[in-house]
Amino acid sequence: MTDKTIKVALAGAGAFGIKHLDGIRNIPGVEVISLIGRELDKTREVAAKYGIGHVTTELSESLAMAELDAVILCTPTQMHAEQSVACLKAGKHVQVEIPLADSLAGAQAVVDLQKQTGLVAMCGHTRRFNPSHQYVHQRIQRGEFHIQQMDVQTYFFRRTNTNALGQPRSWTDHLLWHHAAHTVDLFAYQCNSPIVAAHAMQGPIHPVLGIAMDMSIQLKAANGAICTLSLSFNNDGPLGTFFRYIGDTATYIARYDDLFTGKDEKIDVSQVDVSMNGIELQDREFFAAIREGREPNASVGRVFDCYRVLHELERQLAAQG
């Protein structure tokens, strides 16, 4: 794969799939040759915009293409594990958007099959790649900063079933298995220390969506660092996830790709990596791992422990009723 163009199929032509298509445009030696979507007409519109020749509603049709090397899955959470397994069984490298699965068993199945096949299998834990979090990670690696506490707010306004573009969604999102996964993984990754204690509480269940709309999670790493995570689909205000790193030498606030001091002074992170787009950087790592025949950052094996923690939190919430 050193010189060959990597030929890719992308499943899920919605809001996040388009973010990947935009990022891939900036990556040389990669071509999206197939686009899979739930609604054929809308998928054709997106394919025409990005010059993608093959359009289908069936992942299996794309997997049957002999020239296809890899797949990026931006599909509903409930499909991630099953589709990742299908890609690996078809001999294709796969990057699945976060979360890897909505159950520990599903995550384990993908990890086990990746080990059998030796293919690159990566999960979209984007926070590992955002320049803001990379800046903090590099300071930690140099021994210049040690996390004492992370305070994280993940806030959306989704009292109806809509996606990031405000469009109707065909599936139901989940605070624990999707949005908490970002922080659970990032906390352990930045601390370079496994999570040894985790606790959760949730608010009332939405009468129509059938999910908790508010949740609170506490984590502790083996090195003593702690994390407090607040999640809500009820927040009528600024949307997104905001990370406050409280350390022994500084305080940082990360808002996606941007970084600020604890006094809200902006930090220049433009030289941290080749792009300021975390999704593009995530995709660059996926394709580099394929070319170099190595395990990527955020491989399914490296993020698996996050899903062990989510499983334990789910058990706690079920026990609380």
PDB file of C-alpha atoms in Angstrom:
ATOM      1  CA  MET A   1       0.000   0.000   0.000  1.00  0.00           C
ATOM      2  CA  THR A   2       3.046   2.310   0.050  1.00  0.00           C
ATOM      3  CA  ASP A   3       2.410   3.972  -3.330  1.00  0.00           C
ATOM      4  CA  LYS A   4      -1.048   2.735  -4.245  1.00  0.00           C
ATOM      5  CA  THR A   5      -4.109   4.968  -3.952  1.00  0.00           C
ATOM      6  CA  ILE A   6      -6.216   3.763  -1.029  1.00  0.00           C
ATOM      7  CA  LYS A   7      -9.765   3.220  -2.261  1.00  0.00           C
ATOM      8  CA  VAL A   8     -12.430   3.825   0.343  1.00  0.00           C
ATOM      9  CA  ALA A   9     -16.157   3.359   0.849  1.00  0.00           C
ATOM     10  CA  LEU A  10     -17.993   5.638   3.246  1.00  0.00           C
ATOM     11  CA  ALA A  11     -21.198   4.434   4.871  1.00  0.00           C
ATOM     12  CA  GLY A  12     -23.469   7.144   6.218  1.00  0.00           C
ATOM     13  CA  ALA A  13     -23.943  10.256   4.105  1.00  0.00           C
ATOM     14  CA  GLY A  14     -25.288  12.371   6.975  1.00  0.00           C
ATOM     15  CA  ALA A  15     -23.751  15.202   8.979  1.00  0.00           C
ATOM     16  CA  PHE A  16     -20.713  13.297  10.209  1.00  0.00           C
ATOM     17  CA  GLY A  17     -20.098  11.425   6.981  1.00  0.00           C
ATOM     18  CA  ILE A  18     -19.818  14.784   5.218  1.00  0.00           C
ATOM     19  CA  LYS A  19     -17.210  15.900   7.779  1.00  0.00           C
ATOM     20  CA  HIS A  20     -15.117  12.884   6.782  1.00  0.00           C
ATOM     21  CA  LEU A  21     -15.559  13.592   3.074  1.00  0.00           C
ATOM     22  CA  ASP A  22     -14.375  17.160   3.626  1.00  0.00           C
ATOM     23  CA  GLY A  23     -11.341  15.934   5.538  1.00  0.00           C
ATOM     24  CA  ILE A  24     -10.424  13.264   2.991  1.00  0.00           C
ATOM     25  CA  ARG A  25     -10.330  15.923   0.266  1.00  0.00           C
ATOM     26  CA  ASN A  26      -7.141  17.200   1.937  1.00  0.00           C
ATOM     27  CA  ILE A  27      -5.419  13.806   2.154  1.00  0.00           C
ATOM     28  CA  PRO A  28      -3.339  12.760  -0.874  1.00  0.00           C
ATOM     29  CA  GLY A  29      -3.428   9.201  -2.177  1.00  0.00           C
ATOM     30  CA  VAL A  30      -6.954   8.455  -0.976  1.00  0.00           C
ATOM     31  CA  GLU A  31     -10.080   8.122  -3.143  1.00  0.00           C
ATOM     32  CA  VAL A  32     -13.656   7.589  -1.997  1.00  0.00           C
ATOM     33  CA  ILE A  33     -15.116   5.267  -4.631  1.00  0.00           C
ATOM     34  CA  SER A  34     -18.393   4.248  -2.977  1.00  0.00           C
ATOM     35  CA  LEU A  35     -20.985   6.010  -0.837  1.00  0.00           C
ATOM     36  CA  ILE A  36     -23.613   4.113   1.154  1.00  0.00           C
ATOM     37  CA  GLY A  37     -26.713   5.848   2.486  1.00  0.00           C
ATOM     38  CA  ARG A  38     -30.177   5.046   3.768  1.00  0.00           C
ATOM     39  CA  GLU A  39     -32.005   7.222   1.222  1.00  0.00           C
ATOM     40  CA  LEU A  40     -30.764   6.721  -2.334  1.00  0.00           C
ATOM     41  CA  ASP A  41     -31.700  10.146  -3.751  1.00  0.00           C
ATOM     42  CA  LYS A  42     -30.064  12.088  -0.909  1.00  0.00           C
ATOM     43  CA  THR A  43     -26.992   9.866  -1.098  1.00  0.00           C
ATOM     44  CA  ARG A  44     -26.710  10.516  -4.841  1.00  0.00           C
ATOM     45  CA  GLU A  45     -26.772  14.259  -4.173  1.00  0.00           C
ATOM     46  CA  VAL A  46     -23.860  13.984  -1.748  1.00  0.00           C
ATOM     47  CA  ALA A  47     -21.963  11.642  -4.105  1.00  0.00           C
ATOM     48  CA  ALA A  48     -22.359  14.094  -6.995  1.00  0.00           C
ATOM     49  CA  LYS A  49     -20.979  16.935  -4.866  1.00  0.00           C
ATOM     50  CA  TYR A  50     -17.866  14.922  -3.937  1.00  0.00           C
ATOM     51  CA  GLY A  51     -17.353  13.138  -7.279  1.00  0.00           C
ATOM     52  CA  ILE A  52     -18.074   9.638  -5.957  1.00  0.00           C
ATOM     53  CA  GLY A  53     -18.984   7.229  -8.733  1.00  0.00           C
ATOM     54  CA  HIS A  54     -20.750   4.412  -6.904  1.00  0.00           C
ATOM     55  CA  VAL A  55     -23.849   4.873  -4.744  1.00  0.00           C
ATOM     56  CA  THR A  56     -25.832   2.224  -2.898  1.00  0.00           C
ATOM     57  CA  THR A  57     -28.055   1.624   0.106  1.00  0.00           C
ATOM     58  CA  GLU A  58     -26.355  -1.699   0.933  1.00  0.00           C
ATOM     59  CA  LEU A  59     -22.965  -1.979   2.626  1.00  0.00           C
ATOM     60  CA  SER A  60     -22.637  -5.537   1.269  1.00  0.00           C
ATOM     61  CA  GLU A  61     -22.668  -4.190  -2.302  1.00  0.00           C
ATOM     62  CA  SER A  62     -19.683  -1.971  -1.579  1.00  0.00           C
ATOM     63  CA  LEU A  63     -17.841  -4.723   0.298  1.00  0.00           C
ATOM     64  CA  ALA A  64     -18.108  -6.909  -2.807  1.00  0.00           C
ATOM     65  CA  MET A  65     -16.001  -4.423  -4.805  1.00  0.00           C
ATOM     66  CA  ALA A  66     -12.634  -6.124  -5.360  1.00  0.00           C
ATOM     67  CA  GLU A  67     -10.771  -2.816  -5.672  1.00  0.00           C
ATOM     68  CA  LEU A  68     -12.010  -1.552  -2.300  1.00  0.00           C
ATOM     69  CA  ASP A  69      -9.349  -1.330   0.416  1.00  0.00           C
ATOM     70  CA  ALA A  70     -11.082   0.268   3.390  1.00  0.00           C
ATOM     71  CA  VAL A  71     -14.395   1.428   4.835  1.00  0.00           C
ATOM     72  CA  ILE A  72     -15.347   4.339   7.080  1.00  0.00           C
ATOM     73  CA  LEU A  73     -18.580   3.746   8.998  1.00  0.00           C
ATOM     74  CA  CYS A  74     -20.630   6.814   9.991  1.00  0.00           C
ATOM     75  CA  THR A  75     -23.813   4.864  10.559  1.00  0.00           C
ATOM     76  CA  PRO A  76     -26.199   4.610  13.539  1.00  0.00           C
ATOM     77  CA  THR A  77     -24.575   3.483  16.787  1.00  0.00           C
ATOM     78  CA  GLN A  78     -26.616   0.288  16.926  1.00  0.00           C
ATOM     79  CA  MET A  79     -25.044  -0.900  13.640  1.00  0.00           C
ATOM     80  CA  HIS A  80     -21.389  -0.214  14.424  1.00  0.00           C
ATOM     81  CA  ALA A  81     -20.228  -3.569  15.780  1.00  0.00           C
ATOM     82  CA  GLU A  82     -22.115  -5.681  13.241  1.00  0.00           C
ATOM     83  CA  GLN A  83     -20.924  -3.581  10.306  1.00  0.00           C
ATOM     84  CA  SER A  84     -17.327  -3.499  11.560  1.00  0.00           C
ATOM     85  CA  VAL A  85     -17.369  -7.284  11.725  1.00  0.00           C
ATOM     86  CA  ALA A  86     -18.785  -7.446   8.183  1.00  0.00           C
ATOM     87  CA  CYS A  87     -15.986  -5.210   6.875  1.00  0.00           C
ATOM     88  CA  LEU A  88     -13.257  -7.278   8.532  1.00  0.00           C
ATOM     89  CA  LYS A  89     -14.788 -10.520   7.284  1.00  0.00           C
ATOM     90  CA  ALA A  90     -14.754  -9.053   3.769  1.00  0.00           C
ATOM     91  CA  GLY A  91     -11.017  -8.348   4.124  1.00  0.00           C
ATOM     92  CA  LYS A  92     -11.370  -4.568   4.356  1.00  0.00           C
ATOM     93  CA  HIS A  93      -9.672  -2.216   6.785  1.00  0.00           C
ATOM     94  CA  VAL A  94     -12.274  -0.345   8.811  1.00  0.00           C
ATOM     95  CA  GLN A  95     -12.639   2.868  10.742  1.00  0.00           C
ATOM     96  CA  VAL A  96     -15.904   3.033  12.678  1.00  0.00           C
ATOM     97  CA  GLU A  97     -17.156   6.263  14.135  1.00  0.00           C
ATOM     98  CA  ILE A  98     -17.492   6.437  17.910  1.00  0.00           C
ATOM     99  CA  PRO A  99     -18.783   4.384  19.638  1.00  0.00           C
ATOM    100  CA  LEU A 100     -17.230   1.079  18.644  1.00  0.00           C
ATOM    101  CA  ALA A 101     -20.365  -0.660  19.926  1.00  0.00           C
ATOM    102  CA  ASP A 102     -23.330  -0.183  22.217  1.00  0.00           C
ATOM    103  CA  SER A 103     -22.425  -3.219  24.311  1.00  0.00           C
ATOM    104  CA  LEU A 104     -19.286  -4.794  25.727  1.00  0.00           C
ATOM    105  CA  ALA A 105     -19.977  -8.003  23.808  1.00  0.00           C
ATOM    106  CA  GLY A 106     -20.193  -6.082  20.547  1.00  0.00           C
ATOM    107  CA  ALA A 107     -16.900  -4.302  21.202  1.00  0.00           C
ATOM    108  CA  GLN A 108     -15.236  -7.604  22.152  1.00  0.00           C
ATOM    109  CA  ALA A 109     -16.396  -9.231  18.916  1.00  0.00           C
ATOM    110  CA  VAL A 110     -14.729  -6.523  16.815  1.00  0.00           C
ATOM    111  CA  VAL A 111     -11.497  -6.635  18.825  1.00  0.00           C
ATOM    112  CA  ASP A 112     -11.313 -10.437  18.573  1.00  0.00           C
ATOM    113  CA  LEU A 113     -11.856 -10.438  14.801  1.00  0.00           C
ATOM    114  CA  GLN A 114      -9.283  -7.704  14.259  1.00  0.00           C
ATOM    115  CA  LYS A 115      -6.710  -9.848  16.038  1.00  0.00           C
ATOM    116  CA  GLN A 116      -7.598 -12.792  13.791  1.00  0.00           C
ATOM    117  CA  THR A 117      -7.412 -10.850  10.538  1.00  0.00           C
ATOM    118  CA  GLY A 118      -4.552  -8.472  11.291  1.00  0.00           C
ATOM    119  CA  LEU A 119      -6.394  -5.733   9.404  1.00  0.00           C
ATOM    120  CA  VAL A 120      -6.418  -2.121  10.580  1.00  0.00           C
ATOM    121  CA  ALA A 121      -9.507  -1.515  12.697  1.00  0.00           C
ATOM    122  CA  MET A 122      -9.824   1.895  14.305  1.00  0.00           C
ATOM    123  CA  CYS A 123     -12.530   3.764  16.181  1.00  0.00           C
ATOM    124  CA  GLY A 124     -13.265   7.472  15.790  1.00  0.00           C
ATOM    125  CA  HIS A 125     -12.184   8.682  19.227  1.00  0.00           C
ATOM    126  CA  THR A 126     -11.599  12.140  17.753  1.00  0.00           C
ATOM    127  CA  ARG A 127     -10.484  13.785  20.990  1.00  0.00           C
ATOM    128  CA  ARG A 128      -7.160  11.952  20.714  1.00  0.00           C
ATOM    129  CA  PHE A 129      -6.552  13.876  17.487  1.00  0.00           C
ATOM    130  CA  ASN A 130      -7.925  17.387  18.100  1.00  0.00           C
ATOM    131  CA  PRO A 131      -4.923  19.795  18.164  1.00  0.00           C
ATOM    132  CA  SER A 132      -6.167  21.161  21.498  1.00  0.00           C
ATOM    133  CA  HIS A 133      -5.950  17.785  23.221  1.00  0.00           C
ATOM    134  CA  GLN A 134      -2.747  16.881  21.379  1.00  0.00           C
ATOM    135  CA  TYR A 135      -1.117  20.021  22.827  1.00  0.00           C
ATOM    136  CA  VAL A 136      -2.029  18.930  26.357  1.00  0.00           C
ATOM    137  CA  HIS A 137      -0.945  15.342  25.629  1.00  0.00           C
ATOM    138  CA  GLN A 138       2.480  16.485  24.455  1.00  0.00           C
ATOM    139  CA  ARG A 139       3.003  18.539  27.645  1.00  0.00           C
ATOM    140  CA  ILE A 140       2.043  15.473  29.692  1.00  0.00           C
ATOM    141  CA  GLN A 141       4.473  13.270  27.753  1.00  0.00           C
ATOM    142  CA  ARG A 142       7.284  15.763  28.375  1.00  0.00           C
ATOM    143  CA  GLY A 143       6.532  15.700  32.104  1.00  0.00           C
ATOM    144  CA  GLU A 144       5.525  19.376  32.121  1.00  0.00           C
ATOM    145  CA  PHE A 145       1.900  18.877  33.153  1.00  0.00           C
ATOM    146  CA  HIS A 146       0.047  16.327  35.249  1.00  0.00           C
ATOM    147  CA  ILE A 147      -3.740  16.136  35.382  1.00  0.00           C
ATOM    148  CA  GLN A 148      -5.296  16.474  38.822  1.00  0.00           C
ATOM    149  CA  GLN A 149      -8.877  16.757  37.576  1.00  0.00           C
ATOM    150  CA  MET A 150     -10.800  16.930  34.319  1.00  0.00           C
ATOM    151  CA  ASP A 151     -14.152  18.723  34.416  1.00  0.00           C
ATOM    152  CA  VAL A 152     -16.184  18.035  31.270  1.00  0.00           C
ATOM    153  CA  GLN A 153     -19.549  19.254  30.018  1.00  0.00           C
ATOM    154  CA  THR A 154     -21.246  17.529  27.066  1.00  0.00           C
ATOM    155  CA  TYR A 155     -24.328  19.543  26.214  1.00  0.00           C
ATOM    156  CA  PHE A 156     -26.848  19.327  23.380  1.00  0.00           C
ATOM    157  CA  PHE A 157     -30.437  20.421  22.823  1.00  0.00           C
ATOM    158  CA  ARG A 158     -32.159  17.290  21.520  1.00  0.00           C
ATOM    159  CA  ARG A 159     -35.623  17.042  22.994  1.00  0.00           C
ATOM    160  CA  THR A 160     -36.632  15.755  19.577  1.00  0.00           C
ATOM    161  CA  ASN A 161     -34.784  13.116  17.565  1.00  0.00           C
ATOM    162  CA  THR A 162     -32.547  15.280  15.369  1.00  0.00           C
ATOM    163  CA  ASN A 163     -28.949  15.123  14.176  1.00  0.00           C
ATOM    164  CA  ALA A 164     -26.130  17.680  14.307  1.00  0.00           C
ATOM    165  CA  LEU A 165     -27.710  19.570  11.394  1.00  0.00           C
ATOM    166  CA  GLY A 166     -31.101  19.711  13.097  1.00  0.00           C
ATOM    167  CA  GLN A 167     -32.543  17.170  10.670  1.00  0.00           C
ATOM    168  CA  PRO A 168     -34.808  14.251  11.712  1.00  0.00           C
ATOM    169  CA  ARG A 169     -32.801  11.205  12.746  1.00  0.00           C
ATOM    170  CA  SER A 170     -33.737   7.597  11.973  1.00  0.00           C
ATOM    171  CA  TRP A 171     -32.153   6.273  15.181  1.00  0.00           C
ATOM    172  CA  THR A 172     -31.867   7.332  18.814  1.00  0.00           C
ATOM    173  CA  ASP A 173     -28.581   8.714  20.161  1.00  0.00           C
ATOM    174  CA  HIS A 174     -27.322   7.793  23.641  1.00  0.00           C
ATOM    175  CA  LEU A 175     -25.501   9.852  26.258  1.00  0.00           C
ATOM    176  CA  LEU A 176     -23.639   6.899  27.785  1.00  0.00           C
ATOM    177  CA  TRP A 177     -22.579   4.698  24.878  1.00  0.00           C
ATOM    178  CA  HIS A 178     -21.891   7.561  22.472  1.00  0.00           C
ATOM    179  CA  HIS A 179     -21.121  10.869  24.132  1.00  0.00           C
ATOM    180  CA  ALA A 180     -19.612   9.641  27.402  1.00  0.00           C
ATOM    181  CA  ALA A 181     -17.294   7.373  25.385  1.00  0.00           C
ATOM    182  CA  HIS A 182     -15.330  10.433  24.203  1.00  0.00           C
ATOM    183  CA  THR A 183     -14.491  11.540  27.735  1.00  0.00           C
ATOM    184  CA  VAL A 184     -14.014   8.106  29.308  1.00  0.00           C
ATOM    185  CA  ASP A 185     -11.414   7.226  26.671  1.00  0.00           C
ATOM    186  CA  LEU A 186      -9.730  10.635  26.661  1.00  0.00           C
ATOM    187  CA  PHE A 187      -9.372  10.734  30.451  1.00  0.00           C
ATOM    188  CA  ALA A 188      -7.535   7.397  30.601  1.00  0.00           C
ATOM    189  CA  TYR A 189      -5.483   8.275  27.493  1.00  0.00           C
ATOM    190  CA  GLN A 190      -4.349  11.661  28.808  1.00  0.00           C
ATOM    191  CA  CYS A 191      -3.605  10.295  32.279  1.00  0.00           C
ATOM    192  CA  ASN A 192      -1.831   7.270  30.778  1.00  0.00           C
ATOM    193  CA  SER A 193      -3.482   5.416  33.608  1.00  0.00           C
ATOM    194  CA  PRO A 194      -6.419   2.966  33.642  1.00  0.00           C
ATOM    195  CA  ILE A 195      -9.752   3.895  35.190  1.00  0.00           C
ATOM    196  CA  VAL A 196     -10.144   2.075  38.500  1.00  0.00           C
ATOM    197  CA  ALA A 197     -13.404   3.604  39.782  1.00  0.00           C
ATOM    198  CA  ALA A 198     -16.485   4.810  37.936  1.00  0.00           C
ATOM    199  CA  HIS A 199     -19.891   5.971  39.133  1.00  0.00           C
ATOM    200  CA  ALA A 200     -22.979   7.249  37.303  1.00  0.00           C
ATOM    201  CA  MET A 201     -26.405   8.708  37.910  1.00  0.00           C
ATOM    202  CA  GLN A 202     -29.046   9.621  35.361  1.00  0.00           C
ATOM    203  CA  GLY A 203     -32.105  11.836  35.237  1.00  0.00           C
ATOM    204  CA  PRO A 204     -35.657  11.038  34.109  1.00  0.00           C
ATOM    205  CA  ILE A 205     -36.255   8.873  31.046  1.00  0.00           C
ATOM    206  CA  HIS A 206     -37.758  10.752  28.092  1.00  0.00           C
ATOM    207  CA  PRO A 207     -41.328   9.482  27.519  1.00  0.00           C
ATOM    208  CA  VAL A 208     -40.929   9.282  23.719  1.00  0.00           C
ATOM    209  CA  LEU A 209     -37.213   8.725  23.078  1.00  0.00           C
ATOM    210  CA  GLY A 210     -36.884   6.195  25.913  1.00  0.00           C
ATOM    211  CA  ILE A 211     -33.453   7.445  27.006  1.00  0.00           C
ATOM    212  CA  ALA A 212     -32.070   9.462  29.903  1.00  0.00           C
ATOM    213  CA  MET A 213     -31.691  13.087  28.848  1.00  0.00           C
ATOM    214  CA  ASP A 214     -29.280  14.006  31.655  1.00  0.00           C
ATOM    215  CA  MET A 215     -26.408  12.086  33.209  1.00  0.00           C
ATOM    216  CA  SER A 216     -23.557  12.580  35.671  1.00  0.00           C
ATOM    217  CA  ILE A 217     -20.398  10.442  35.712  1.00  0.00           C
ATOM    218  CA  GLN A 218     -17.391  10.368  38.060  1.00  0.00           C
ATOM    219  CA  LEU A 219     -14.124   8.605  37.204  1.00  0.00           C
ATOM    220  CA  LYS A 220     -10.843   7.942  38.982  1.00  0.00           C
ATOM    221  CA  ALA A 221      -7.606   6.787  37.362  1.00  0.00           C
ATOM    222  CA  ALA A 222      -5.060   4.520  38.983  1.00  0.00           C
ATOM    223  CA  ASN A 223      -2.655   7.462  39.284  1.00  0.00           C
ATOM    224  CA  GLY A 224      -5.171   9.352  41.458  1.00  0.00           C
ATOM    225  CA  ALA A 225      -6.527  11.825  38.870  1.00  0.00           C
ATOM    226  CA  ILE A 226     -10.295  12.327  38.846  1.00  0.00           C
ATOM    227  CA  CYS A 227     -12.854  13.315  36.219  1.00  0.00           C
ATOM    228  CA  THR A 228     -16.335  14.802  36.549  1.00  0.00           C
ATOM    229  CA  LEU A 229     -18.549  14.548  33.453  1.00  0.00           C
ATOM    230  CA  SER A 230     -21.950  16.189  33.035  1.00  0.00           C
ATOM    231  CA  LEU A 231     -24.054  15.257  29.991  1.00  0.00           C
ATOM    232  CA  SER A 232     -27.385  16.638  28.808  1.00  0.00           C
ATOM    233  CA  PHE A 233     -29.712  16.600  25.816  1.00  0.00           C
ATOM    234  CA  ASN A 234     -31.796  19.296  27.559  1.00  0.00           C
ATOM    235  CA  ASN A 235     -29.296  22.158  27.450  1.00  0.00           C
ATOM    236  CA  ASP A 236     -30.690  25.211  25.646  1.00  0.00           C
ATOM    237  CA  GLY A 237     -27.387  27.034  25.276  1.00  0.00           C
ATOM    238  CA  PRO A 238     -23.914  26.551  23.752  1.00  0.00           C
ATOM    239  CA  LEU A 239     -23.715  23.057  22.259  1.00  0.00           C
ATOM    240  CA  GLY A 240     -20.818  20.634  22.283  1.00  0.00           C
ATOM    241  CA  THR A 241     -18.269  19.277  24.725  1.00  0.00           C
ATOM    242  CA  PHE A 242     -16.015  21.520  26.768  1.00  0.00           C
ATOM    243  CA  PHE A 243     -13.042  20.100  28.660  1.00  0.00           C
ATOM    244  CA  ARG A 244     -11.328  21.801  31.589  1.00  0.00           C
ATOM    245  CA  TYR A 245      -7.946  20.277  32.446  1.00  0.00           C
ATOM    246  CA  ILE A 246      -6.901  21.212  35.973  1.00  0.00           C
ATOM    247  CA  GLY A 247      -3.273  20.272  36.539  1.00  0.00           C
ATOM    248  CA  ASP A 248      -0.290  20.873  38.760  1.00  0.00           C
ATOM    249  CA  THR A 249       1.232  23.574  36.539  1.00  0.00           C
ATOM    250  CA  ALA A 250      -1.640  24.999  34.466  1.00  0.00           C
ATOM    251  CA  THR A 251      -5.336  24.942  33.632  1.00  0.00           C
ATOM    252  CA  TYR A 252      -6.541  24.427  30.069  1.00  0.00           C
ATOM    253  CA  ILE A 253      -9.959  24.651  28.441  1.00  0.00           C
ATOM    254  CA  ALA A 254     -10.392  22.660  25.221  1.00  0.00           C
ATOM    255  CA  ARG A 255     -13.268  23.408  22.868  1.00  0.00           C
ATOM    256  CA  TYR A 256     -12.969  20.936  20.005  1.00  0.00           C
ATOM    257  CA  ASP A 257      -9.824  21.928  18.062  1.00  0.00           C
ATOM    258  CA  ASP A 258      -9.266  25.180  19.993  1.00  0.00           C
ATOM    259  CA  LEU A 259      -7.454  25.569  23.331  1.00  0.00           C
ATOM    260  CA  PHE A 260      -7.530  28.297  25.989  1.00  0.00           C
ATOM    261  CA  THR A 261      -5.913  28.924  29.345  1.00  0.00           C
ATOM    262  CA  GLY A 262      -8.003  28.779  32.497  1.00  0.00           C
ATOM    263  CA  LYS A 263      -8.388  32.557  32.131  1.00  0.00           C
ATOM    264  CA  ASP A 264      -9.843  32.077  28.631  1.00  0.00           C
ATOM    265  CA  GLU A 265      -6.733  33.289  26.808  1.00  0.00           C
ATOM    266  CA  LYS A 266      -6.410  31.548  23.441  1.00  0.00           C
ATOM    267  CA  ILE A 267      -3.392  29.293  22.899  1.00  0.00           C
ATOM    268  CA  ASP A 268      -1.952  28.932  19.387  1.00  0.00           C
ATOM    269  CA  VAL A 269      -2.154  25.235  18.491  1.00  0.00           C
ATOM    270  CA  SER A 270      -1.833  25.754  14.727  1.00  0.00           C
ATOM    271  CA  GLN A 271       1.614  24.117  14.648  1.00  0.00           C
ATOM    272  CA  VAL A 272       0.679  21.035  16.669  1.00  0.00           C
ATOM    273  CA  ASP A 273      -0.173  18.977  13.567  1.00  0.00           C
ATOM    274  CA  VAL A 274      -0.576  19.317   9.806  1.00  0.00           C
ATOM    275  CA  SER A 275      -4.208  20.413  10.119  1.00  0.00           C
ATOM    276  CA  MET A 276      -6.500  22.142  12.593  1.00  0.00           C
ATOM    277  CA  ASN A 277      -9.302  19.684  11.748  1.00  0.00           C
ATOM    278  CA  GLY A 278      -9.527  16.799  14.209  1.00  0.00           C
ATOM    279  CA  ILE A 279     -11.610  14.638  11.858  1.00  0.00           C
ATOM    280  CA  GLU A 280      -9.061  15.064   9.066  1.00  0.00           C
ATOM    281  CA  LEU A 281      -6.230  14.176  11.469  1.00  0.00           C
ATOM    282  CA  GLN A 282      -8.140  11.101  12.599  1.00  0.00           C
ATOM    283  CA  ASP A 283      -8.538   9.997   8.975  1.00  0.00           C
ATOM    284  CA  ARG A 284      -4.877  10.706   8.241  1.00  0.00           C
ATOM    285  CA  GLU A 285      -3.908   8.334  11.066  1.00  0.00           C
ATOM    286  CA  PHE A 286      -6.204   5.617   9.689  1.00  0.00           C
ATOM    287  CA  PHE A 287      -4.717   5.773   6.193  1.00  0.00           C
ATOM    288  CA  ALA A 288      -1.143   6.081   7.495  1.00  0.00           C
ATOM    289  CA  ALA A 289      -1.611   2.939   9.584  1.00  0.00           C
ATOM    290  CA  ILE A 290      -2.842   1.077   6.491  1.00  0.00           C
ATOM    291  CA  ARG A 291       0.136   2.219   4.427  1.00  0.00           C
ATOM    292  CA  GLU A 292       2.662   1.479   7.165  1.00  0.00           C
ATOM    293  CA  GLY A 293       1.138  -1.815   8.296  1.00  0.00           C
ATOM    294  CA  ARG A 294       0.922  -0.758  11.936  1.00  0.00           C
ATOM    295  CA  GLU A 295      -1.585  -0.373  14.739  1.00  0.00           C
ATOM    296  CA  PRO A 296      -3.163   3.107  14.712  1.00  0.00           C
ATOM    297  CA  ASN A 297      -3.751   5.416  17.619  1.00  0.00           C
ATOM    298  CA  ALA A 298      -7.375   4.705  18.647  1.00  0.00           C
ATOM    299  CA  SER A 299      -7.227   1.155  17.324  1.00  0.00           C
ATOM    300  CA  VAL A 300     -10.135  -0.955  18.538  1.00  0.00           C
ATOM    301  CA  GLY A 301      -7.744  -2.733  20.883  1.00  0.00           C
ATOM    302  CA  ARG A 302      -6.436   0.484  22.407  1.00  0.00           C
ATOM    303  CA  VAL A 303      -9.885   1.952  23.052  1.00  0.00           C
ATOM    304  CA  PHE A 304     -11.488  -1.280  24.264  1.00  0.00           C
ATOM    305  CA  ASP A 305     -11.068  -0.490  27.963  1.00  0.00           C
ATOM    306  CA  CYS A 306     -13.382   2.499  27.520  1.00  0.00           C
ATOM    307  CA  TYR A 307     -16.204   0.086  26.687  1.00  0.00           C
ATOM    308  CA  ARG A 308     -15.466  -2.009  29.756  1.00  0.00           C
ATOM    309  CA  VAL A 309     -16.024   1.129  31.844  1.00  0.00           C
ATOM    310  CA  LEU A 310     -19.225   2.042  29.952  1.00  0.00           C
ATOM    311  CA  HIS A 311     -20.507  -1.495  30.531  1.00  0.00           C
ATOM    312  CA  GLU A 312     -19.933  -1.143  34.280  1.00  0.00           C
ATOM    313  CA  LEU A 313     -21.676   2.241  34.306  1.00  0.00           C
ATOM    314  CA  GLU A 314     -24.639   0.774  32.428  1.00  0.00           C
ATOM    315  CA  ARG A 315     -24.909  -1.981  35.058  1.00  0.00           C
ATOM    316  CA  GLN A 316     -24.933   0.652  37.807  1.00  0.00           C
ATOM    317  CA  LEU A 317     -27.671   2.671  36.099  1.00  0.00           C
ATOM    318  CA  ALA A 318     -29.798  -0.456  35.574  1.00  0.00           C
ATOM    319  CA  ALA A 319     -29.435  -1.339  39.243  1.00  0.00           C
ATOM    320  CA  GLN A 320     -30.615   2.146  40.201  1.00  0.00           C
ATOM    321  CA  GLY A 321     -33.790   1.606  38.183  1.00  0.00           C
TER     322      GLY A 321
END
